[in-house]
Amino acid sequence: MDMTSPRPDRPEGPSAGYGPFAHLTAPNVLLYRAVMRAFLVAKERFAVHLRPEDVYAGLAAAVRPGELDGVVGALDKLVVWGNLRADPDTGRVTAVEDFYRKRFIYQLTREGEAAEEALSAYDEALGRRGALQAVALHDIVTQLRALLVLAAEEEPDPAKTHLALDGLASRFAALADNARAFMGSLQRTIDLHDVGEDVFLAYKDQLIQYLERFIQDLITLGGRIARLILELEEGGSIEALLRAAAAREAADATPQEAAHAEQAAYERWAGRWAGLAGWFLSRDGRESQARLLRGRALGAIPQLLAVVRSLNERRAGRSDRSADFRTLARWFAEAPDDGARHRLWRTAFGLYPARHLSVDAETLAARAARPEPAATAWADAEPLHISPQLRRTGSYERRGKPRKVEDRQEARRLLAETAAKQAAETAAARARLATGGITRLSGLGELDPVSFRMFLQLLGDALATWRPGMTHTVATSGDGSMEIRLTASGDGSTAEVRTPDGVFRGPDHTIEIVDLTEGRETEERGEGS
């Protein structure tokens, strides 16, 4: 008799299809998952085999069966499904009788381990909310600068190059994955799918501040990253670094893969670099992912505020027409008979016979001869006879003096004064901002509120046309009255523009602002004379 033959209920080959996932639909799914987790924990401690007693001791009290036989039964089922493999336990045999007892040790199969990894990834993705990582943006800038230093060397060190590229790829992958997860969870938050109203109102201010902070970092650091990427791509510097990293990675390839390992590694690194560049640079008519993320994040702020307004209106007791109609429909469904439904209809919509439009002389005389008591219900009173003119024409004109025509001269005068004042302030602001030549932002001096608002609009129009790698741009205001010409100074200095409300700071630029209305006004005055 073969004392080491496999158990009759155990499959002799690897499980076909998706058998290792069968325990997910079994009645004792919590016990099976706990048993598989025990094997994964043991694997992290480099323990290959486990006995039933070891598994039993590693289970949590909430899922642990009362007897060891419950764990043995679960292990047997997992062996049948292909998650585990059972081998005869000969390590504790001390007598001949022990060979006839069913003693097995268990270990994870390749299929079972793959199934648990897939389930772990599923659980992690399901519970993941993600984050917008400004720290990752700083790390990407640091790694790109390190690559620039390596590219400047005649022979870049392969080990340093590989480490820098590997760190860059890992930080970028974490940034992209977390950004996607965060925007998905943010939309679910806006829709109030994953969070209650009280929780949303409690942390909405922090969420909006968090979005504004990341948007600011993305604007400043995103442009810096784009410039670094362009510097690395100029002259093919990045290609040499990618090939160096690929050669170092291919050095550990097996003899069967050595022929194509370096080319395959280079293609992988080139794909990662293309993904990084496409995330921060707009190319081939496609907007960069950073710009799309910034637009989505900016759009989420007014959506969050709209949700707050909706919740506040709901809490303030404002009428919700859809809720009112649903309540009325429920009342109609609960009405005992058609008579009650008719009364409900008249009460809800006020559709009574028209008795109160107007009266004629005969009606007034009859009412004076037979007055109705004050306590008479309106529905029980005598009906009012409508004027025949109203029946014929559909309108009834009351006689009397016509309504006085309102004198709107004072209102028109106030509007004209307001318009003239605003035009004068705008003209003064244009005259204040017109530089009359090339100057620097730091030379603008102090601006009044009207001039500062116009300056911010001009500066925003100019920066909206700014692209990575540009050093000069020209833009025109929306009304076509002003033109701004902005050039980067390149010396790293900071400009300050003082206003009554505070100080506006930013990188200094060379600037020229032209008032385009001056020529038109001169021509108009010449034609008028």
mmCIF file of C-alpha atoms in Angstrom, residues 102-343:
data_model
loop_
_atom_site.group_PDB
_atom_site.id
_atom_site.type_symbol
_atom_site.label_atom_id
_atom_site.label_comp_id
_atom_site.label_asym_id
_atom_site.label_seq_id
_atom_site.Cartn_x
_atom_site.Cartn_y
_atom_site.Cartn_z
ATOM 1 C CA LYS A 102 -4.655 11.669 7.483
ATOM 2 C CA ARG A 103 -1.976 14.239 8.232
ATOM 3 C CA PHE A 104 -1.236 16.921 5.664
ATOM 4 C CA ILE A 105 0.687 20.163 5.422
ATOM 5 C CA TYR A 106 -0.560 22.881 3.085
ATOM 6 C CA GLN A 107 1.032 25.536 0.934
ATOM 7 C CA LEU A 108 -0.171 28.156 -1.529
ATOM 8 C CA THR A 109 -0.390 27.213 -5.178
ATOM 9 C CA ARG A 110 0.610 29.623 -7.911
ATOM 10 C CA GLU A 111 -3.053 29.983 -8.873
ATOM 11 C CA GLY A 112 -4.141 30.641 -5.287
ATOM 12 C CA GLU A 113 -1.462 33.261 -4.749
ATOM 13 C CA ALA A 114 -2.430 35.022 -7.985
ATOM 14 C CA ALA A 115 -6.092 35.016 -6.951
ATOM 15 C CA GLU A 116 -5.262 36.585 -3.563
ATOM 16 C CA GLU A 117 -3.118 39.263 -5.196
ATOM 17 C CA ALA A 118 -6.010 40.096 -7.530
ATOM 18 C CA LEU A 119 -8.436 40.283 -4.600
ATOM 19 C CA SER A 120 -6.047 42.491 -2.622
ATOM 20 C CA ALA A 121 -5.726 44.845 -5.592
ATOM 21 C CA TYR A 122 -9.523 44.897 -5.912
ATOM 22 C CA ASP A 123 -10.022 45.723 -2.220
ATOM 23 C CA GLU A 124 -7.357 48.436 -2.371
ATOM 24 C CA ALA A 125 -8.869 50.047 -5.494
ATOM 25 C CA LEU A 126 -12.379 49.860 -4.022
ATOM 26 C CA GLY A 127 -11.414 51.674 -0.848
ATOM 27 C CA ARG A 128 -8.968 54.068 -2.389
ATOM 28 C CA ARG A 129 -9.830 57.760 -2.510
ATOM 29 C CA GLY A 130 -6.519 59.060 -3.816
ATOM 30 C CA ALA A 131 -4.928 62.443 -3.227
ATOM 31 C CA LEU A 132 -3.552 65.377 -5.175
ATOM 32 C CA GLN A 133 0.143 65.181 -4.336
ATOM 33 C CA ALA A 134 1.954 68.500 -4.480
ATOM 34 C CA VAL A 135 4.951 66.759 -2.849
ATOM 35 C CA ALA A 136 5.181 64.443 -5.866
ATOM 36 C CA LEU A 137 5.445 67.495 -8.138
ATOM 37 C CA HIS A 138 8.427 68.750 -6.120
ATOM 38 C CA ASP A 139 10.028 65.284 -6.289
ATOM 39 C CA ILE A 140 9.567 65.175 -10.071
ATOM 40 C CA VAL A 141 11.313 68.572 -10.382
ATOM 41 C CA THR A 142 14.190 67.259 -8.251
ATOM 42 C CA GLN A 143 14.589 64.084 -10.328
ATOM 43 C CA LEU A 144 14.468 66.002 -13.627
ATOM 44 C CA ARG A 145 17.187 68.354 -12.405
ATOM 45 C CA ALA A 146 19.291 65.335 -11.437
ATOM 46 C CA LEU A 147 18.854 63.975 -14.962
ATOM 47 C CA LEU A 148 19.966 67.328 -16.387
ATOM 48 C CA VAL A 149 23.155 67.111 -14.328
ATOM 49 C CA LEU A 150 23.772 63.559 -15.565
ATOM 50 C CA ALA A 151 23.069 64.560 -19.176
ATOM 51 C CA ALA A 152 25.766 67.250 -18.945
ATOM 52 C CA GLU A 153 28.406 64.608 -18.206
ATOM 53 C CA GLU A 154 30.384 63.066 -21.062
ATOM 54 C CA GLU A 155 29.646 59.516 -19.869
ATOM 55 C CA PRO A 156 26.672 59.441 -17.465
ATOM 56 C CA ASP A 157 26.958 56.872 -14.698
ATOM 57 C CA PRO A 158 24.526 54.019 -15.609
ATOM 58 C CA ALA A 159 23.682 53.251 -11.973
ATOM 59 C CA LYS A 160 22.879 56.870 -11.089
ATOM 60 C CA THR A 161 20.941 57.278 -14.335
ATOM 61 C CA HIS A 162 18.863 54.149 -13.691
ATOM 62 C CA LEU A 163 18.122 55.175 -10.098
ATOM 63 C CA ALA A 164 17.093 58.694 -11.133
ATOM 64 C CA LEU A 165 14.823 57.434 -13.918
ATOM 65 C CA ASP A 166 13.351 54.744 -11.669
ATOM 66 C CA GLY A 167 12.582 57.314 -8.946
ATOM 67 C CA LEU A 168 11.078 59.657 -11.521
ATOM 68 C CA ALA A 169 8.870 56.920 -12.996
ATOM 69 C CA SER A 170 7.633 55.746 -9.596
ATOM 70 C CA ARG A 171 6.755 59.260 -8.396
ATOM 71 C CA PHE A 172 5.029 60.091 -11.650
ATOM 72 C CA ALA A 173 3.018 56.842 -11.613
ATOM 73 C CA ALA A 174 1.926 57.531 -8.021
ATOM 74 C CA LEU A 175 0.950 61.110 -8.928
ATOM 75 C CA ALA A 176 -1.098 60.050 -11.967
ATOM 76 C CA ASP A 177 -2.837 57.152 -10.180
ATOM 77 C CA ASN A 178 -3.694 59.229 -7.117
ATOM 78 C CA ALA A 179 -4.952 62.130 -9.235
ATOM 79 C CA ARG A 180 -7.308 59.828 -11.158
ATOM 80 C CA ALA A 181 -8.574 58.224 -7.950
ATOM 81 C CA PHE A 182 -9.026 61.608 -6.247
ATOM 82 C CA MET A 183 -11.008 63.147 -9.118
ATOM 83 C CA GLY A 184 -13.265 60.074 -9.197
ATOM 84 C CA SER A 185 -13.894 60.256 -5.448
ATOM 85 C CA LEU A 186 -14.370 64.040 -5.699
ATOM 86 C CA GLN A 187 -17.131 63.598 -8.285
ATOM 87 C CA ARG A 188 -18.806 61.010 -6.065
ATOM 88 C CA THR A 189 -18.575 63.501 -3.197
ATOM 89 C CA ILE A 190 -20.172 66.237 -5.335
ATOM 90 C CA ASP A 191 -22.971 63.820 -6.205
ATOM 91 C CA LEU A 192 -23.278 62.954 -2.459
ATOM 92 C CA HIS A 193 -22.891 59.237 -3.230
ATOM 93 C CA ASP A 194 -20.148 58.381 -0.735
ATOM 94 C CA VAL A 195 -20.726 60.990 1.959
ATOM 95 C CA GLY A 196 -23.645 62.303 3.982
ATOM 96 C CA GLU A 197 -24.863 65.877 3.935
ATOM 97 C CA ASP A 198 -23.597 66.693 7.440
ATOM 98 C CA VAL A 199 -20.145 65.264 6.709
ATOM 99 C CA PHE A 200 -19.985 67.142 3.398
ATOM 100 C CA LEU A 201 -20.870 70.481 4.984
ATOM 101 C CA ALA A 202 -18.343 69.865 7.747
ATOM 102 C CA TYR A 203 -15.310 69.452 5.487
ATOM 103 C CA LYS A 204 -16.234 71.333 2.275
ATOM 104 C CA ASP A 205 -14.142 74.394 3.268
ATOM 105 C CA GLN A 206 -11.061 72.232 3.795
ATOM 106 C CA LEU A 207 -11.694 70.479 0.482
ATOM 107 C CA ILE A 208 -11.953 73.766 -1.438
ATOM 108 C CA GLN A 209 -8.773 75.100 0.203
ATOM 109 C CA TYR A 210 -7.036 71.815 -0.638
ATOM 110 C CA LEU A 211 -8.058 72.137 -4.299
ATOM 111 C CA GLU A 212 -6.960 75.774 -4.509
ATOM 112 C CA ARG A 213 -3.588 74.936 -2.925
ATOM 113 C CA PHE A 214 -2.922 72.088 -5.367
ATOM 114 C CA ILE A 215 -4.051 74.159 -8.372
ATOM 115 C CA GLN A 216 -1.567 76.875 -7.396
ATOM 116 C CA ASP A 217 1.246 74.307 -7.060
ATOM 117 C CA LEU A 218 0.273 72.675 -10.356
ATOM 118 C CA ILE A 219 0.389 76.026 -12.193
ATOM 119 C CA THR A 220 3.819 76.979 -10.849
ATOM 120 C CA LEU A 221 5.503 73.567 -10.763
ATOM 121 C CA GLY A 222 3.799 72.257 -13.921
ATOM 122 C CA GLY A 223 5.387 74.988 -16.031
ATOM 123 C CA ARG A 224 8.769 74.338 -14.410
ATOM 124 C CA ILE A 225 8.483 70.599 -15.118
ATOM 125 C CA ALA A 226 7.510 71.280 -18.728
ATOM 126 C CA ARG A 227 10.613 73.469 -19.222
ATOM 127 C CA LEU A 228 12.878 70.786 -17.712
ATOM 128 C CA ILE A 229 11.373 68.134 -20.015
ATOM 129 C CA LEU A 230 11.988 70.332 -23.057
ATOM 130 C CA GLU A 231 15.595 70.955 -21.975
ATOM 131 C CA LEU A 232 16.203 67.204 -21.671
ATOM 132 C CA GLU A 233 14.655 66.512 -25.060
ATOM 133 C CA GLU A 234 16.726 69.162 -26.850
ATOM 134 C CA GLY A 235 19.712 67.557 -28.550
ATOM 135 C CA GLY A 236 18.593 64.015 -27.667
ATOM 136 C CA SER A 237 19.979 64.098 -24.118
ATOM 137 C CA ILE A 238 17.149 62.019 -22.700
ATOM 138 C CA GLU A 239 17.548 59.299 -25.317
ATOM 139 C CA ALA A 240 21.132 58.646 -24.222
ATOM 140 C CA LEU A 241 20.009 58.440 -20.594
ATOM 141 C CA LEU A 242 17.162 56.051 -21.453
ATOM 142 C CA ARG A 243 19.535 53.786 -23.377
ATOM 143 C CA ALA A 244 21.998 53.777 -20.470
ATOM 144 C CA ALA A 245 19.242 52.741 -18.051
ATOM 145 C CA ALA A 246 18.025 50.069 -20.485
ATOM 146 C CA ALA A 247 21.538 48.633 -20.868
ATOM 147 C CA ARG A 248 21.948 48.382 -17.095
ATOM 148 C CA GLU A 249 18.536 46.742 -16.735
ATOM 149 C CA ALA A 250 19.284 44.237 -19.513
ATOM 150 C CA ALA A 251 22.541 43.143 -17.853
ATOM 151 C CA ASP A 252 20.570 40.817 -15.558
ATOM 152 C CA ALA A 253 18.545 39.208 -18.374
ATOM 153 C CA THR A 254 18.583 35.438 -18.808
ATOM 154 C CA PRO A 255 20.566 33.977 -21.736
ATOM 155 C CA GLN A 256 17.315 33.224 -23.588
ATOM 156 C CA GLU A 257 16.241 36.893 -23.368
ATOM 157 C CA ALA A 258 19.647 38.575 -23.726
ATOM 158 C CA ALA A 259 19.325 39.170 -27.480
ATOM 159 C CA HIS A 260 16.247 41.374 -27.207
ATOM 160 C CA ALA A 261 16.351 42.461 -23.536
ATOM 161 C CA GLU A 262 18.077 45.814 -24.086
ATOM 162 C CA GLN A 263 15.748 46.888 -26.908
ATOM 163 C CA ALA A 264 12.683 45.814 -24.933
ATOM 164 C CA ALA A 265 13.928 47.708 -21.865
ATOM 165 C CA TYR A 266 14.578 50.829 -23.952
ATOM 166 C CA GLU A 267 11.062 50.687 -25.410
ATOM 167 C CA ARG A 268 9.624 50.457 -21.892
ATOM 168 C CA TRP A 269 11.628 53.463 -20.702
ATOM 169 C CA ALA A 270 10.759 55.437 -23.840
ATOM 170 C CA GLY A 271 7.064 54.730 -23.226
ATOM 171 C CA ARG A 272 7.340 55.924 -19.619
ATOM 172 C CA TRP A 273 9.076 59.115 -20.718
ATOM 173 C CA ALA A 274 6.427 59.740 -23.397
ATOM 174 C CA GLY A 275 3.733 59.344 -20.733
ATOM 175 C CA LEU A 276 5.497 61.841 -18.452
ATOM 176 C CA ALA A 277 5.963 64.361 -21.283
ATOM 177 C CA GLY A 278 2.332 63.982 -22.400
ATOM 178 C CA TRP A 279 1.183 64.627 -18.833
ATOM 179 C CA PHE A 280 2.837 68.049 -18.677
ATOM 180 C CA LEU A 281 3.131 69.147 -22.346
ATOM 181 C CA SER A 282 0.354 69.806 -24.880
ATOM 182 C CA ARG A 283 1.315 68.181 -28.184
ATOM 183 C CA ASP A 284 -0.231 67.109 -31.489
ATOM 184 C CA GLY A 285 -3.424 69.053 -30.813
ATOM 185 C CA ARG A 286 -3.944 67.319 -27.451
ATOM 186 C CA GLU A 287 -4.167 69.126 -24.169
ATOM 187 C CA SER A 288 -1.796 67.942 -21.473
ATOM 188 C CA GLN A 289 -3.158 65.872 -18.619
ATOM 189 C CA ALA A 290 -1.962 68.513 -16.154
ATOM 190 C CA ARG A 291 -4.070 71.155 -17.905
ATOM 191 C CA LEU A 292 -7.089 68.821 -17.993
ATOM 192 C CA LEU A 293 -6.614 68.056 -14.294
ATOM 193 C CA ARG A 294 -6.364 71.772 -13.516
ATOM 194 C CA GLY A 295 -9.568 72.438 -15.469
ATOM 195 C CA ARG A 296 -11.413 69.625 -13.718
ATOM 196 C CA ALA A 297 -10.200 70.795 -10.305
ATOM 197 C CA LEU A 298 -11.172 74.408 -11.053
ATOM 198 C CA GLY A 299 -14.593 73.258 -12.270
ATOM 199 C CA ALA A 300 -15.102 71.214 -9.114
ATOM 200 C CA ILE A 301 -14.971 74.302 -6.873
ATOM 201 C CA PRO A 302 -18.158 75.969 -8.244
ATOM 202 C CA GLN A 303 -19.837 72.550 -8.299
ATOM 203 C CA LEU A 304 -19.046 72.130 -4.596
ATOM 204 C CA LEU A 305 -20.413 75.608 -3.882
ATOM 205 C CA ALA A 306 -23.571 74.789 -5.858
ATOM 206 C CA VAL A 307 -24.065 71.663 -3.736
ATOM 207 C CA VAL A 308 -23.643 73.786 -0.594
ATOM 208 C CA ARG A 309 -26.264 76.278 -1.843
ATOM 209 C CA SER A 310 -28.657 73.451 -2.661
ATOM 210 C CA LEU A 311 -28.238 71.902 0.788
ATOM 211 C CA ASN A 312 -28.666 75.266 2.516
ATOM 212 C CA GLU A 313 -31.832 75.987 0.537
ATOM 213 C CA ARG A 314 -33.176 72.570 1.410
ATOM 214 C CA ARG A 315 -32.415 73.093 5.091
ATOM 215 C CA ALA A 316 -33.908 76.597 5.060
ATOM 216 C CA GLY A 317 -37.267 75.123 4.077
ATOM 217 C CA ARG A 318 -37.535 76.508 0.569
ATOM 218 C CA SER A 319 -40.142 74.863 -1.612
ATOM 219 C CA ASP A 320 -38.956 71.854 -3.563
ATOM 220 C CA ARG A 321 -41.437 71.488 -6.427
ATOM 221 C CA SER A 322 -40.479 67.909 -7.268
ATOM 222 C CA ALA A 323 -40.881 66.850 -3.616
ATOM 223 C CA ASP A 324 -44.240 68.648 -3.428
ATOM 224 C CA PHE A 325 -45.547 66.860 -6.503
ATOM 225 C CA ARG A 326 -44.368 63.495 -5.176
ATOM 226 C CA THR A 327 -46.182 64.152 -1.890
ATOM 227 C CA LEU A 328 -49.340 65.201 -3.772
ATOM 228 C CA ALA A 329 -49.161 62.050 -5.912
ATOM 229 C CA ARG A 330 -48.941 59.937 -2.760
ATOM 230 C CA TRP A 331 -52.020 61.713 -1.362
ATOM 231 C CA PHE A 332 -53.932 60.971 -4.558
ATOM 232 C CA ALA A 333 -52.923 57.303 -4.333
ATOM 233 C CA GLU A 334 -54.060 57.137 -0.689
ATOM 234 C CA ALA A 335 -57.441 58.910 -1.285
ATOM 235 C CA PRO A 336 -60.385 56.569 -0.514
ATOM 236 C CA ASP A 337 -62.607 57.431 -3.518
ATOM 237 C CA ASP A 338 -63.002 59.681 -6.553
ATOM 238 C CA GLY A 339 -64.925 62.287 -4.574
ATOM 239 C CA ALA A 340 -62.005 62.725 -2.206
ATOM 240 C CA ARG A 341 -59.633 62.940 -5.167
ATOM 241 C CA HIS A 342 -61.763 65.691 -6.755
ATOM 242 C CA ARG A 343 -61.786 67.651 -3.505
#
